[in-house]
Short mmCIF file of C-alpha atoms in Angstrom, two decimals:
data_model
loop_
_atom_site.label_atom_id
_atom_site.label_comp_id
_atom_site.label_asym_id
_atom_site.label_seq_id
_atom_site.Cartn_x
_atom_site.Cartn_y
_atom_site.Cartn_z
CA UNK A 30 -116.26 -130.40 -123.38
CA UNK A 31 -117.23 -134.14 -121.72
CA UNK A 32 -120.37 -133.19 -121.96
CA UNK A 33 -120.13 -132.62 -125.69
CA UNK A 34 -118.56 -134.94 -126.59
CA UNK A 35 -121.15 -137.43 -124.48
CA UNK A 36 -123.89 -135.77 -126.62
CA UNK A 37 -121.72 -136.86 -130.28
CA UNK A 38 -121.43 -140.47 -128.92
CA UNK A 39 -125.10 -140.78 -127.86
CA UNK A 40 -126.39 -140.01 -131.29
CA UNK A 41 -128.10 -143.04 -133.38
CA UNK A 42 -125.84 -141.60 -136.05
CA UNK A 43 -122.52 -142.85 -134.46
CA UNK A 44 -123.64 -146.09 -133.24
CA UNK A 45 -124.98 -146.91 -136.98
CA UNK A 46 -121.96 -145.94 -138.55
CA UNK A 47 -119.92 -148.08 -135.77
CA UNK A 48 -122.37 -151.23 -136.62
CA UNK A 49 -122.06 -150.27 -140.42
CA UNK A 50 -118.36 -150.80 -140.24
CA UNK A 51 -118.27 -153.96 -138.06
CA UNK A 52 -120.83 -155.63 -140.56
CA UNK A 53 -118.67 -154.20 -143.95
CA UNK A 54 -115.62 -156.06 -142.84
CA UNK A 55 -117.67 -159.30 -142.69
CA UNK A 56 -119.49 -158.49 -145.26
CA UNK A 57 -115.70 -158.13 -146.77
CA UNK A 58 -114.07 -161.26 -146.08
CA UNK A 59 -117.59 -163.11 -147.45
CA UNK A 60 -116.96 -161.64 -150.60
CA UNK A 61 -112.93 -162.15 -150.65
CA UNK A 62 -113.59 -165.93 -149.63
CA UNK A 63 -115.79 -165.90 -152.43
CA UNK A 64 -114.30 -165.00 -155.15
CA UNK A 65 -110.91 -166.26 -153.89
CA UNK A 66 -111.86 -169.64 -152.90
CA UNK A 67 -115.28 -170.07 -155.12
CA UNK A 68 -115.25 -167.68 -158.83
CA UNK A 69 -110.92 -167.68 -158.80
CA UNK A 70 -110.88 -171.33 -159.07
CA UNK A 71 -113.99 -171.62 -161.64
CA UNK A 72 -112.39 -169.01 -163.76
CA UNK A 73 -109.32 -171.02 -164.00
CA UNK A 74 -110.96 -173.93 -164.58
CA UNK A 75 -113.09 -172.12 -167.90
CA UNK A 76 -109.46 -170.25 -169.16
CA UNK A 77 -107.40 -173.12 -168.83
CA UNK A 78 -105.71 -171.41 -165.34
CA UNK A 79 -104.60 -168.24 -167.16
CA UNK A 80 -103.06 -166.39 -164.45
CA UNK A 81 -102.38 -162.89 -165.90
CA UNK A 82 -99.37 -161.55 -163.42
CA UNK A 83 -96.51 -163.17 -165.08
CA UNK A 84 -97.07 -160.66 -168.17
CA UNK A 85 -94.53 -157.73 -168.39
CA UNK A 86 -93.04 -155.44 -171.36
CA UNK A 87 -89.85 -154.41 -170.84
CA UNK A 88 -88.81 -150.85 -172.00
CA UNK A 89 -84.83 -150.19 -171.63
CA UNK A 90 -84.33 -150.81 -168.10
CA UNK A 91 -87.66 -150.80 -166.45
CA UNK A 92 -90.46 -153.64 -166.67
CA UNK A 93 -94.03 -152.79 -166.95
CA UNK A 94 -96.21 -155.29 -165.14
CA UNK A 95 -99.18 -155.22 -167.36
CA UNK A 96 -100.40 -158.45 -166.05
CA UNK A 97 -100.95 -157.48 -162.67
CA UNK A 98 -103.17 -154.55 -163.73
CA UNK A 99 -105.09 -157.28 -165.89
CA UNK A 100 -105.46 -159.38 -162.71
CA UNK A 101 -106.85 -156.85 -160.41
CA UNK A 102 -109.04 -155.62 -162.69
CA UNK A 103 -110.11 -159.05 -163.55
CA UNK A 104 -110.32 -159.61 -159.29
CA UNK A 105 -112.29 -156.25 -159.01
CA UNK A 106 -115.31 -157.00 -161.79
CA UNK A 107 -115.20 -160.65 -159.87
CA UNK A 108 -116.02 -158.53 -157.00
CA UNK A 109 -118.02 -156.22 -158.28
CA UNK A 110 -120.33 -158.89 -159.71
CA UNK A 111 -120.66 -161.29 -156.36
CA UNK A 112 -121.30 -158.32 -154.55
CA UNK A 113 -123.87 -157.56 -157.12
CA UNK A 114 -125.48 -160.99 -157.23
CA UNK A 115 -125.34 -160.97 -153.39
CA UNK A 116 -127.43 -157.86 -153.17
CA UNK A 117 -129.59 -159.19 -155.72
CA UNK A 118 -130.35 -161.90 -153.27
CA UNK A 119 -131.11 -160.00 -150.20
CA UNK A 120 -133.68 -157.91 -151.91
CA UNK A 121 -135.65 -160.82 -153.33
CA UNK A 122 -135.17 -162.17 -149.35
CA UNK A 123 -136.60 -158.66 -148.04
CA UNK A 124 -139.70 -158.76 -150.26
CA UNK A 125 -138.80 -158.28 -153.91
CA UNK A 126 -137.35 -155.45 -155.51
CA UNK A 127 -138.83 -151.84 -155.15
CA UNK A 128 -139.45 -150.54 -158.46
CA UNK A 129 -138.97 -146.42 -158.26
CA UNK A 130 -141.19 -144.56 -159.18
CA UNK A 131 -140.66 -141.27 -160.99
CA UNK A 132 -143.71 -138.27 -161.06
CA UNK A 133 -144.61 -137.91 -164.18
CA UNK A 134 -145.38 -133.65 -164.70
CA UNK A 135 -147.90 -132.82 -167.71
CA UNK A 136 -147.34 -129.94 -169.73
CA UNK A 137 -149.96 -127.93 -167.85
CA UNK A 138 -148.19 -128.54 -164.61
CA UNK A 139 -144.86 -127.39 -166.23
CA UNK A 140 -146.98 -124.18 -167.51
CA UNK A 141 -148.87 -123.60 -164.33
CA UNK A 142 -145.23 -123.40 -162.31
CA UNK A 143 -143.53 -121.24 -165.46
CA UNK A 144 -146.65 -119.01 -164.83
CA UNK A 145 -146.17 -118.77 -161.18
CA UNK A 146 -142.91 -117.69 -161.68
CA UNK A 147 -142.88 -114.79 -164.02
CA UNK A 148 -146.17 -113.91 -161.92
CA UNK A 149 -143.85 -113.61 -158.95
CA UNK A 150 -140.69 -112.31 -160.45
CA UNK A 151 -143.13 -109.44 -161.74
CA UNK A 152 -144.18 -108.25 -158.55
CA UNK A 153 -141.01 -109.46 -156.04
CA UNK A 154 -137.22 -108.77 -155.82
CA UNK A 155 -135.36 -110.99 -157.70
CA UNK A 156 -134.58 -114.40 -156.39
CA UNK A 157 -131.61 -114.21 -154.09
CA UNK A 158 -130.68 -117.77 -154.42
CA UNK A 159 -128.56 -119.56 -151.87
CA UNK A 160 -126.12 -120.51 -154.66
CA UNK A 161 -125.95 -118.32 -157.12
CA UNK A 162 -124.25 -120.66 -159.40
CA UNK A 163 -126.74 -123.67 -159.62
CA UNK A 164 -130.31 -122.62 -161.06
CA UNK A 165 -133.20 -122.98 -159.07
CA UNK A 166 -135.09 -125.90 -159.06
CA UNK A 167 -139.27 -126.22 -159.29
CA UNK A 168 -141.34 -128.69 -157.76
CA UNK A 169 -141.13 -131.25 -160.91
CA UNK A 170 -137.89 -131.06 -161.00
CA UNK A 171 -137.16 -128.41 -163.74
CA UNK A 172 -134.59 -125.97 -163.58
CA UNK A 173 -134.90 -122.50 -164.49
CA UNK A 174 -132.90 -120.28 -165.95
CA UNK A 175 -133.12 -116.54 -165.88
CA UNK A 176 -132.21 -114.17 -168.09
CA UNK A 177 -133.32 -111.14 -166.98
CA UNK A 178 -131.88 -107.64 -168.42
CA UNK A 179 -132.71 -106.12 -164.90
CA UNK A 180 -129.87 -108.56 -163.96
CA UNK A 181 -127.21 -107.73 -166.46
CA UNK A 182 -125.72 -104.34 -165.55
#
């Protein structure tokens, strides 16, 4: 058992996640300092310091606090965009922005697969797939879908 559990520490896999979690809480309390301390105050300044948690409807008895949902959503697409612009920033630091690149498949690729698979579904068993409930996936990317009347019995 020590030596298993040795063997889980050791892995690269546990360190990064260890490192990963150490640099997300900085990485945390740069982003709550600013848009606490830097975007909060700007905002106010733009809006006239409209602070949304004072608003409330009151039904009967109970109070609704509308205005602090309006705040922390406000607070979370403050977030959302530093962290945004921040990320935006480190890429252009790394080397610029990867573009991704999708494969584009011509028709006659998508025919040459469809071809290889009736060609094989002709002369095999059928496909025993390893979930039966997603279709299977070519090389391009396509899924296929079989309907087979060998299959429905």
């Amino acid at each position: 058992m020590w030596r298993e559990f040795k063997q889980f520490i050791s892995r690269g896999n546990v360190f990064d996640l260890a490192i990963a979690v150490i640099i997300g809480a900085a990485f945390g309390k740069i982003v709550e300092s600013l848009v606490e301390d830097i975007m909060m105050p700007i905002v106010g300044i733009l809006f006239g310091g409209v602070n949304f948690e004072g608003l409330n409807l009151r039904v009967r008895a109970e109070v609704i606090e509308i205005g602090k949902f309006i705040q922390t959503t406000v607070d979370f697409l403050l977030v959302a965009a530093s962290i945004f612009f921040m990320i935006k920033v480190f890429n252009r630091l790394k080397g610029g922005e990867e573009q991704y690149k999708v494969k584009q498949t011509t028709n006659l690729e998508v025919l040459q697969e469809i071809r290889d698979l009736l060609k094989f579904e002709r002369t095999h068993e059928p496909l025993h797939l390893k979930d039966p409930l997603q279709p299977p996936v070519t090389k391009s990317g396509m899924k296929i879908h079989f309907k087979n009347k060998r299959n429905e019995k």
